[in-house]
XYZ file of C-alpha atoms in Angstrom:
179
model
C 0.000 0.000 0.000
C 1.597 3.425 -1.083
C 0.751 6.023 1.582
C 0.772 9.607 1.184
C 2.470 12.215 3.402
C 0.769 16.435 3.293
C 4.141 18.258 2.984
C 4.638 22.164 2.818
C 6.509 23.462 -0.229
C 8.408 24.708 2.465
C 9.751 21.744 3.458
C 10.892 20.605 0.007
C 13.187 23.028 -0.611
C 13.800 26.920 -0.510
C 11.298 28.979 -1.880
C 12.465 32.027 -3.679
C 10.638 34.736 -5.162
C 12.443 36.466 -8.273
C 13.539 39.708 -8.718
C 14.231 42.155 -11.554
C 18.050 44.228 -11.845
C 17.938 47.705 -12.252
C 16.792 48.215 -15.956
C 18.780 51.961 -16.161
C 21.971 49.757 -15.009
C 22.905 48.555 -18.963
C 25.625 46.585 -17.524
C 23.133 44.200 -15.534
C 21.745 42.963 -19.111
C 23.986 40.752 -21.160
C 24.025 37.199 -22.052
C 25.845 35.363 -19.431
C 22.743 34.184 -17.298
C 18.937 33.234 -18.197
C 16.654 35.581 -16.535
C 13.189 33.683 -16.837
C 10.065 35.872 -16.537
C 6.209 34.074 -16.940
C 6.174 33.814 -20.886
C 9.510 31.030 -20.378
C 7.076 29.312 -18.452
C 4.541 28.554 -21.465
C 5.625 25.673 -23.442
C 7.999 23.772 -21.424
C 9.272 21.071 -19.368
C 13.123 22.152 -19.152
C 13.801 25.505 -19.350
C 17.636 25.865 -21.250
C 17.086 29.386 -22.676
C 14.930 32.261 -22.265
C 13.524 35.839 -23.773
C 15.712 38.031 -21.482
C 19.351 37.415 -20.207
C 21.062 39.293 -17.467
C 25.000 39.741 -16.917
C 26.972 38.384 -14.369
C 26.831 41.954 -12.496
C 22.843 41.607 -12.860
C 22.792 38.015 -11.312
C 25.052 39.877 -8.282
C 22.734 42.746 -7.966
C 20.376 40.222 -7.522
C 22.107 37.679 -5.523
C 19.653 36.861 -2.663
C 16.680 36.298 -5.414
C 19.022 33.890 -7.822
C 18.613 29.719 -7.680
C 20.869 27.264 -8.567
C 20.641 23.707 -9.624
C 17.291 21.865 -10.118
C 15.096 24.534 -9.158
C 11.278 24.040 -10.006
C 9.551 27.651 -11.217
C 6.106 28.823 -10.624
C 4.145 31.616 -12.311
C 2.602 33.223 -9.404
C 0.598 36.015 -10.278
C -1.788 36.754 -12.975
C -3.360 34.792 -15.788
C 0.070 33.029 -15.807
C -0.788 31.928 -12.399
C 0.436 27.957 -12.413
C 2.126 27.752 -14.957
C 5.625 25.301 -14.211
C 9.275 24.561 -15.684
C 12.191 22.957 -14.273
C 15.746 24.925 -14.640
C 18.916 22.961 -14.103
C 21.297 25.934 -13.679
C 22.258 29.060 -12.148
C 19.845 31.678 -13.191
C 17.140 34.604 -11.910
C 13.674 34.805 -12.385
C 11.558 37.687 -12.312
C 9.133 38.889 -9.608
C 6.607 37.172 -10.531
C 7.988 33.573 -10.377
C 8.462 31.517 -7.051
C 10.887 29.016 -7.586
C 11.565 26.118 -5.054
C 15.451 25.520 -5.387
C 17.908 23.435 -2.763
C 15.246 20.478 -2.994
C 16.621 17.568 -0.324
C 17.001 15.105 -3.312
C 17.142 12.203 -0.616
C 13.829 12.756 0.142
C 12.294 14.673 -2.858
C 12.489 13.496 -6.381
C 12.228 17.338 -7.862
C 11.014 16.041 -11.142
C 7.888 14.407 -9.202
C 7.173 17.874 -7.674
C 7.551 19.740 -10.932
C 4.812 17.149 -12.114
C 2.779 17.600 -9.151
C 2.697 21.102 -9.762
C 2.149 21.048 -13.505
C -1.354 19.580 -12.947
C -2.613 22.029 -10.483
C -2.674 25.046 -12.620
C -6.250 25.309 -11.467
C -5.826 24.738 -7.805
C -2.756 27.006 -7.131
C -5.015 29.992 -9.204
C -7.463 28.825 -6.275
C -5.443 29.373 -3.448
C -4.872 33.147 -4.749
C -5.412 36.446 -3.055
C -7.692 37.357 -5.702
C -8.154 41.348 -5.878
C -8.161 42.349 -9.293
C -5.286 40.727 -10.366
C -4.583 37.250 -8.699
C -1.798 36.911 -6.781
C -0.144 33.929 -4.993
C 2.336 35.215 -2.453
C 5.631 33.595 -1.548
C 4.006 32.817 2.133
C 1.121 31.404 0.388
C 2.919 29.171 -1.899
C 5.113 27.858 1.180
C 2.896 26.922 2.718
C 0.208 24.524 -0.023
C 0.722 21.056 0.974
C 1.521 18.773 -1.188
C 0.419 14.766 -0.877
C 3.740 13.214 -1.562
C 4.406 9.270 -1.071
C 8.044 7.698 -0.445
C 10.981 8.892 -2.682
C 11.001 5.069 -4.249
C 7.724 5.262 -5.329
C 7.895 9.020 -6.475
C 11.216 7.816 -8.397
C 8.934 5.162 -10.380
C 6.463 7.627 -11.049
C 9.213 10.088 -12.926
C 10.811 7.585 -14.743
C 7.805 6.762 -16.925
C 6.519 10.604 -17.167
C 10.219 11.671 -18.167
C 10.529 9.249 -20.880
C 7.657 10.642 -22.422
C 8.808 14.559 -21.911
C 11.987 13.441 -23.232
C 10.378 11.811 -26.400
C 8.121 14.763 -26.901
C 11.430 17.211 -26.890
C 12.793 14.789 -29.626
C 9.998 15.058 -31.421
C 9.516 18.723 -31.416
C 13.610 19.040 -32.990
C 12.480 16.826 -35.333
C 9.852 18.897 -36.177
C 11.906 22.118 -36.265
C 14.244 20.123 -38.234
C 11.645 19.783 -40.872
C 10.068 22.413 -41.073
């Protein structure tokens, strides 16, 4: 019998909500790190390059808002609200993005949580502060609960949903390739 454990986001992993560099600074824009804002967050499973990039001077001026490895991103706010991609690198995000980064791997798969979350669109708009624009807060995102069973079985899970991501990215190059 698989049993299922309620788990804050909080207790995945950090939870980091984006920020923007200076725009007047020009020497915070350049090309050396992905700066992911809400329209990265469309088609994807893997984010590996986005619209905007920052420099390595932006990442600094931004240094407390940056993630690192497998970090999971959320579109928090607005009609983007829910919308998910995994990074694998050292990048920023904008303000509108929590990500959930420093995942404890041993007892998280972070693919299985990035899945979790990709299904949920719906519920994550529902746990909004809805005003005129909806809005789900970096507390507020801590703190959903997530039902999560044990890493082995979460591992199992992943393995069959990421072969078929990973077929579906080979099929899209082949596609490009054709076109």
């Amino acid at each position: 019998m698989i049993s299922f454990q309620p788990i804050k986001i909080k207790e995945i992993g950090e939870v980091i909500t984006g920020r923007t560099p200076k725009t007047d600074a020009q020497d915070n824009y350049g090309d050396d790190y992905m700066f992911i804002g809400p329209t990265d967050l469309h088609d994807c499973f893997k984010i590996d390059k986005s619209e905007k990039m920052i420099s390595a001077q932006g990442l600094k001026s931004i240094k407390s808002s940056t993630i690192d490895g497998i970090s999971i991103c959320v579109g928090c706010i607005g009609w983007d609200m829910g919308n998910v991609g995994l990074v694998m690198e050292k990048c920023a995000t904008n303000q509108q993005i929590n990500s959930i980064t420093n995942i404890q791997e041993n007892s998280y798969n972070p693919f299985y949580i990035y899945y979790w979350l990709k299904g949920k669109k719906q519920f994550l708009f529902d746990q909004a502060n809805v005003t005129r624009t909806p809005i789900l807060n970096k507390t507020d995102f801590s703190n959903i609960e997530i039902n999560l069973p044990e890493k082995p079985y979460q591992d199992k899970v992943v393995h069959f949903l990421k072969l078929l991501d990973d077929k579906i990215i080979i099929n899209n190059k082949i596609n490009n390739t054709l076109e």
